[in-house]
Amino acid sequence: MRDQGDDEKRAAIEKLACKYVPANIAAHRKEAISREWKPLCMLEMSIEHITGKEAIELTVKKSSMHMWLILRQP
């Protein structure tokens, strides 16, 4: 785990604040961030592997495409 510098951490929290509370003016945003800065802990995660289910529509589409390729081969 790496320790982010304060500048990088502040830039990240500013982007999150703008995304989720876009109507908030800059002065209020900076005040809220400054008020909660000391207990703020940010973690960066890197996904190495992910699994999941495939939508039935994609499965059917792949299946029909596979059949089309089999029928098309000489």
PDB file of C-alpha atoms in Angstrom:
ATOM      1  CA  MET A   1       0.000   0.000   0.000  1.00  0.00           C
ATOM      2  CA  ARG A   2       1.428   3.370  -0.930  1.00  0.00           C
ATOM      3  CA  ASP A   3       0.944   6.605   0.937  1.00  0.00           C
ATOM      4  CA  GLN A   4      -0.593   9.279  -1.263  1.00  0.00           C
ATOM      5  CA  GLY A   5       0.654  12.811  -0.907  1.00  0.00           C
ATOM      6  CA  ASP A   6      -1.789  15.401   0.366  1.00  0.00           C
ATOM      7  CA  ASP A   7      -2.014  17.070  -3.058  1.00  0.00           C
ATOM      8  CA  GLU A   8      -2.993  13.830  -4.796  1.00  0.00           C
ATOM      9  CA  LYS A   9      -5.448  12.957  -2.031  1.00  0.00           C
ATOM     10  CA  ARG A  10      -7.064  16.424  -2.119  1.00  0.00           C
ATOM     11  CA  ALA A  11      -7.369  16.314  -5.925  1.00  0.00           C
ATOM     12  CA  ALA A  12      -9.086  12.917  -5.732  1.00  0.00           C
ATOM     13  CA  ILE A  13     -11.578  13.990  -3.056  1.00  0.00           C
ATOM     14  CA  GLU A  14     -12.315  17.215  -4.989  1.00  0.00           C
ATOM     15  CA  LYS A  15     -13.195  15.148  -8.078  1.00  0.00           C
ATOM     16  CA  LEU A  16     -15.461  12.882  -6.036  1.00  0.00           C
ATOM     17  CA  ALA A  17     -17.175  15.868  -4.424  1.00  0.00           C
ATOM     18  CA  CYS A  18     -17.756  17.509  -7.822  1.00  0.00           C
ATOM     19  CA  LYS A  19     -19.145  14.278  -9.238  1.00  0.00           C
ATOM     20  CA  TYR A  20     -21.579  13.482  -6.437  1.00  0.00           C
ATOM     21  CA  VAL A  21     -22.541  17.021  -5.337  1.00  0.00           C
ATOM     22  CA  PRO A  22     -22.137  19.107  -8.512  1.00  0.00           C
ATOM     23  CA  ALA A  23     -24.449  21.906  -7.340  1.00  0.00           C
ATOM     24  CA  ASN A  24     -22.281  22.627  -4.294  1.00  0.00           C
ATOM     25  CA  ILE A  25     -20.204  25.797  -4.635  1.00  0.00           C
ATOM     26  CA  ALA A  26     -16.412  25.612  -4.320  1.00  0.00           C
ATOM     27  CA  ALA A  27     -16.265  27.434  -0.977  1.00  0.00           C
ATOM     28  CA  HIS A  28     -18.688  24.998   0.679  1.00  0.00           C
ATOM     29  CA  ARG A  29     -16.891  22.028  -0.866  1.00  0.00           C
ATOM     30  CA  LYS A  30     -13.483  23.190   0.401  1.00  0.00           C
ATOM     31  CA  GLU A  31     -14.933  23.883   3.856  1.00  0.00           C
ATOM     32  CA  ALA A  32     -16.473  20.396   4.071  1.00  0.00           C
ATOM     33  CA  ILE A  33     -13.273  18.718   2.879  1.00  0.00           C
ATOM     34  CA  SER A  34     -11.144  20.711   5.341  1.00  0.00           C
ATOM     35  CA  ARG A  35     -13.515  19.861   8.199  1.00  0.00           C
ATOM     36  CA  GLU A  36     -13.295  16.118   7.477  1.00  0.00           C
ATOM     37  CA  TRP A  37      -9.665  16.036   6.295  1.00  0.00           C
ATOM     38  CA  LYS A  38      -8.023  14.658   9.443  1.00  0.00           C
ATOM     39  CA  PRO A  39     -10.069  11.421   9.678  1.00  0.00           C
ATOM     40  CA  LEU A  40     -10.134  10.949   5.871  1.00  0.00           C
ATOM     41  CA  CYS A  41      -8.543   7.711   4.716  1.00  0.00           C
ATOM     42  CA  MET A  42      -8.394   6.896   1.004  1.00  0.00           C
ATOM     43  CA  LEU A  43      -7.547   3.491  -0.404  1.00  0.00           C
ATOM     44  CA  GLU A  44      -6.530   2.664  -3.957  1.00  0.00           C
ATOM     45  CA  MET A  45      -7.473  -0.784  -5.206  1.00  0.00           C
ATOM     46  CA  SER A  46      -6.241  -2.574  -8.295  1.00  0.00           C
ATOM     47  CA  ILE A  47      -8.432  -5.378  -9.598  1.00  0.00           C
ATOM     48  CA  GLU A  48      -6.347  -8.387 -10.581  1.00  0.00           C
ATOM     49  CA  HIS A  49      -9.156 -10.814 -11.414  1.00  0.00           C
ATOM     50  CA  ILE A  50     -12.894 -10.472 -11.775  1.00  0.00           C
ATOM     51  CA  THR A  51     -15.650 -13.005 -12.364  1.00  0.00           C
ATOM     52  CA  GLY A  52     -19.296 -12.667 -13.090  1.00  0.00           C
ATOM     53  CA  LYS A  53     -22.291 -14.025 -14.890  1.00  0.00           C
ATOM     54  CA  GLU A  54     -22.969 -13.353 -18.537  1.00  0.00           C
ATOM     55  CA  ALA A  55     -26.349 -12.013 -19.609  1.00  0.00           C
ATOM     56  CA  ILE A  56     -28.481 -14.651 -21.344  1.00  0.00           C
ATOM     57  CA  GLU A  57     -28.787 -12.383 -24.391  1.00  0.00           C
ATOM     58  CA  LEU A  58     -25.013 -12.460 -24.879  1.00  0.00           C
ATOM     59  CA  THR A  59     -24.871 -16.220 -24.402  1.00  0.00           C
ATOM     60  CA  VAL A  60     -27.573 -16.759 -27.028  1.00  0.00           C
ATOM     61  CA  LYS A  61     -25.866 -14.332 -29.401  1.00  0.00           C
ATOM     62  CA  LYS A  62     -22.506 -16.115 -29.023  1.00  0.00           C
ATOM     63  CA  SER A  63     -24.167 -19.488 -29.488  1.00  0.00           C
ATOM     64  CA  SER A  64     -25.919 -18.444 -32.704  1.00  0.00           C
ATOM     65  CA  MET A  65     -22.706 -16.832 -34.009  1.00  0.00           C
ATOM     66  CA  HIS A  66     -20.784 -20.037 -33.247  1.00  0.00           C
ATOM     67  CA  MET A  67     -23.382 -22.122 -35.118  1.00  0.00           C
ATOM     68  CA  TRP A  68     -23.202 -19.735 -38.077  1.00  0.00           C
ATOM     69  CA  LEU A  69     -19.410 -20.123 -38.221  1.00  0.00           C
ATOM     70  CA  ILE A  70     -19.666 -23.926 -38.053  1.00  0.00           C
ATOM     71  CA  LEU A  71     -22.217 -24.023 -40.878  1.00  0.00           C
ATOM     72  CA  ARG A  72     -20.169 -21.621 -42.978  1.00  0.00           C
ATOM     73  CA  GLN A  73     -16.949 -23.684 -42.888  1.00  0.00           C
ATOM     74  CA  PRO A  74     -16.239 -25.740 -46.048  1.00  0.00           C
TER      75      PRO A  74
END
